[in-house]
PDB file of C-alpha atoms in Angstrom:
ATOM      1  CA  HIS A 191     -23.383 -48.682  46.957  1.00  0.00           C
ATOM      2  CA  VAL A 192     -21.341 -51.575  48.323  1.00  0.00           C
ATOM      3  CA  GLY A 193     -19.768 -51.680  51.757  1.00  0.00           C
ATOM      4  CA  VAL A 194     -17.994 -54.372  53.744  1.00  0.00           C
ATOM      5  CA  GLU A 195     -18.872 -54.854  57.402  1.00  0.00           C
ATOM      6  CA  VAL A 196     -16.138 -56.131  59.666  1.00  0.00           C
ATOM      7  CA  PHE A 197     -15.734 -55.756  63.436  1.00  0.00           C
ATOM      8  CA  GLY A 198     -18.715 -53.405  63.734  1.00  0.00           C
ATOM      9  CA  ARG A 199     -17.744 -50.968  60.974  1.00  0.00           C
ATOM     10  CA  GLU A 200     -18.952 -50.735  57.399  1.00  0.00           C
ATOM     11  CA  TRP A 201     -16.040 -49.788  55.117  1.00  0.00           C
ATOM     12  CA  SER A 202     -16.571 -48.319  51.663  1.00  0.00           C
ATOM     13  CA  PHE A 203     -14.989 -46.181  48.964  1.00  0.00           C
ATOM     14  CA  GLY A 204     -16.409 -43.080  47.348  1.00  0.00           C
ATOM     15  CA  HIS A 205     -15.463 -39.877  45.564  1.00  0.00           C
ATOM     16  CA  CYS A 206     -14.024 -36.879  47.348  1.00  0.00           C
ATOM     17  CA  PRO A 207     -11.846 -34.117  45.881  1.00  0.00           C
ATOM     18  CA  ARG A 208      -9.045 -34.432  48.460  1.00  0.00           C
ATOM     19  CA  GLY A 209      -7.709 -37.184  50.658  1.00  0.00           C
ATOM     20  CA  THR A 210      -8.742 -40.788  50.806  1.00  0.00           C
ATOM     21  CA  GLY A 211     -12.039 -42.066  49.507  1.00  0.00           C
ATOM     22  CA  VAL A 212     -11.998 -44.934  52.031  1.00  0.00           C
ATOM     23  CA  GLY A 213     -14.067 -44.429  55.145  1.00  0.00           C
ATOM     24  CA  TRP A 214     -16.366 -46.155  57.560  1.00  0.00           C
ATOM     25  CA  CYS A 215     -19.769 -45.699  59.108  1.00  0.00           C
ATOM     26  CA  LEU A 216     -21.937 -47.737  61.405  1.00  0.00           C
ATOM     27  CA  PRO A 217     -23.327 -50.732  59.521  1.00  0.00           C
ATOM     28  CA  ARG A 218     -26.323 -49.869  57.354  1.00  0.00           C
ATOM     29  CA  LYS A 219     -26.103 -46.183  58.316  1.00  0.00           C
ATOM     30  CA  HIS A 220     -24.211 -44.578  55.409  1.00  0.00           C
ATOM     31  CA  PRO A 221     -25.469 -40.997  55.222  1.00  0.00           C
ATOM     32  CA  ASP A 222     -25.631 -40.924  51.411  1.00  0.00           C
ATOM     33  CA  HIS A 223     -27.181 -44.328  50.701  1.00  0.00           C
ATOM     34  CA  VAL A 224     -30.267 -46.309  51.689  1.00  0.00           C
ATOM     35  CA  TRP A 225     -29.504 -49.807  52.946  1.00  0.00           C
ATOM     36  CA  GLU A 226     -31.162 -52.526  50.907  1.00  0.00           C
ATOM     37  CA  SER A 227     -29.732 -55.919  51.826  1.00  0.00           C
ATOM     38  CA  ALA A 228     -26.773 -57.783  53.281  1.00  0.00           C
ATOM     39  CA  ILE A 229     -24.919 -60.825  51.991  1.00  0.00           C
ATOM     40  CA  GLU A 230     -22.985 -63.079  54.365  1.00  0.00           C
ATOM     41  CA  LEU A 231     -19.468 -63.436  52.970  1.00  0.00           C
ATOM     42  CA  GLY A 232     -17.946 -65.500  55.744  1.00  0.00           C
ATOM     43  CA  LYS A 233     -15.667 -64.791  58.659  1.00  0.00           C
ATOM     44  CA  THR A 234     -12.155 -63.450  58.432  1.00  0.00           C
ATOM     45  CA  ASN A 235      -9.266 -65.037  60.288  1.00  0.00           C
ATOM     46  CA  LEU A 236      -7.622 -61.635  60.632  1.00  0.00           C
ATOM     47  CA  ILE A 237      -7.551 -59.713  63.901  1.00  0.00           C
ATOM     48  CA  GLU A 238      -8.518 -56.055  64.187  1.00  0.00           C
ATOM     49  CA  GLU A 239      -4.895 -54.898  64.079  1.00  0.00           C
ATOM     50  CA  ASP A 240      -4.373 -56.730  60.770  1.00  0.00           C
ATOM     51  CA  ILE A 241      -7.481 -55.099  59.347  1.00  0.00           C
ATOM     52  CA  GLU A 242      -6.276 -51.663  60.432  1.00  0.00           C
ATOM     53  CA  LEU A 243      -3.076 -52.274  58.453  1.00  0.00           C
ATOM     54  CA  LEU A 244      -5.109 -53.363  55.420  1.00  0.00           C
ATOM     55  CA  ILE A 245      -7.249 -50.237  55.656  1.00  0.00           C
ATOM     56  CA  ASP A 246      -4.172 -48.011  55.960  1.00  0.00           C
ATOM     57  CA  GLY A 247      -2.955 -49.461  52.664  1.00  0.00           C
ATOM     58  CA  PHE A 248      -6.340 -49.043  51.004  1.00  0.00           C
ATOM     59  CA  LYS A 249      -6.519 -45.420  52.139  1.00  0.00           C
ATOM     60  CA  LEU A 250      -3.336 -44.761  50.155  1.00  0.00           C
ATOM     61  CA  GLN A 251      -4.382 -46.910  47.206  1.00  0.00           C
ATOM     62  CA  TYR A 252      -7.880 -45.414  46.920  1.00  0.00           C
ATOM     63  CA  PRO A 253      -7.714 -41.600  46.991  1.00  0.00           C
ATOM     64  CA  GLY A 254     -11.148 -40.059  46.544  1.00  0.00           C
ATOM     65  CA  ARG A 255     -10.167 -38.355  43.280  1.00  0.00           C
ATOM     66  CA  ARG A 256      -9.490 -41.825  41.797  1.00  0.00           C
ATOM     67  CA  TYR A 257     -13.172 -42.775  42.004  1.00  0.00           C
ATOM     68  CA  ASP A 258     -14.648 -43.621  38.609  1.00  0.00           C
ATOM     69  CA  LEU A 259     -18.154 -44.983  38.202  1.00  0.00           C
ATOM     70  CA  LEU A 260     -17.017 -47.716  35.795  1.00  0.00           C
ATOM     71  CA  ARG A 261     -13.316 -48.313  36.508  1.00  0.00           C
ATOM     72  CA  CYS A 262     -12.749 -47.729  40.216  1.00  0.00           C
ATOM     73  CA  ASN A 263     -15.830 -47.664  42.426  1.00  0.00           C
ATOM     74  CA  CYS A 264     -17.122 -49.014  45.732  1.00  0.00           C
ATOM     75  CA  ALA A 265     -17.657 -52.491  44.256  1.00  0.00           C
ATOM     76  CA  HIS A 266     -14.021 -52.695  43.105  1.00  0.00           C
ATOM     77  CA  PHE A 267     -12.873 -51.667  46.584  1.00  0.00           C
ATOM     78  CA  ALA A 268     -15.193 -54.187  48.270  1.00  0.00           C
ATOM     79  CA  LYS A 269     -14.002 -57.041  46.066  1.00  0.00           C
ATOM     80  CA  GLU A 270     -10.351 -56.314  46.806  1.00  0.00           C
ATOM     81  CA  PHE A 271     -11.005 -55.817  50.526  1.00  0.00           C
ATOM     82  CA  CYS A 272     -12.903 -59.117  50.751  1.00  0.00           C
ATOM     83  CA  ARG A 273     -10.098 -60.904  48.921  1.00  0.00           C
ATOM     84  CA  ASP A 274      -7.577 -59.589  51.461  1.00  0.00           C
ATOM     85  CA  LEU A 275      -9.904 -60.501  54.338  1.00  0.00           C
ATOM     86  CA  GLY A 276     -10.001 -64.057  53.000  1.00  0.00           C
ATOM     87  CA  VAL A 277     -13.780 -64.151  52.625  1.00  0.00           C
ATOM     88  CA  ASP A 278     -16.102 -64.613  49.645  1.00  0.00           C
ATOM     89  CA  GLN A 279     -16.182 -61.715  47.219  1.00  0.00           C
ATOM     90  CA  PRO A 280     -19.410 -59.840  46.506  1.00  0.00           C
TER      91      PRO A 280
END
C-alpha cells in the first residue's frame, strides 16, 4: 500500500466496484493496511484549495473498478499525485 500525506490526510487509491477508488484516512490509520514506514517527499507549494481541485480530478480519473494490481494501483496514483503536488515521487 502507498498513500500520500498532505495537510493532515493520507490519500490513496484502491479497488471498489462502484464510484471512485480515491479516498483518504488519517495518516497511518488505513483500515485495510498496516503502516510500515514514511518517506519525506518534500513540501508542496499548493494551498488546500488547489489540492481539493487535484483530488476532484483524480476521483474522476481513478474509478475503483479501474484498479489493477500491475497496471493501475496505489503506487501509480501516488506517483501521479506527487508529480502534481510538485514534490519528489515515491
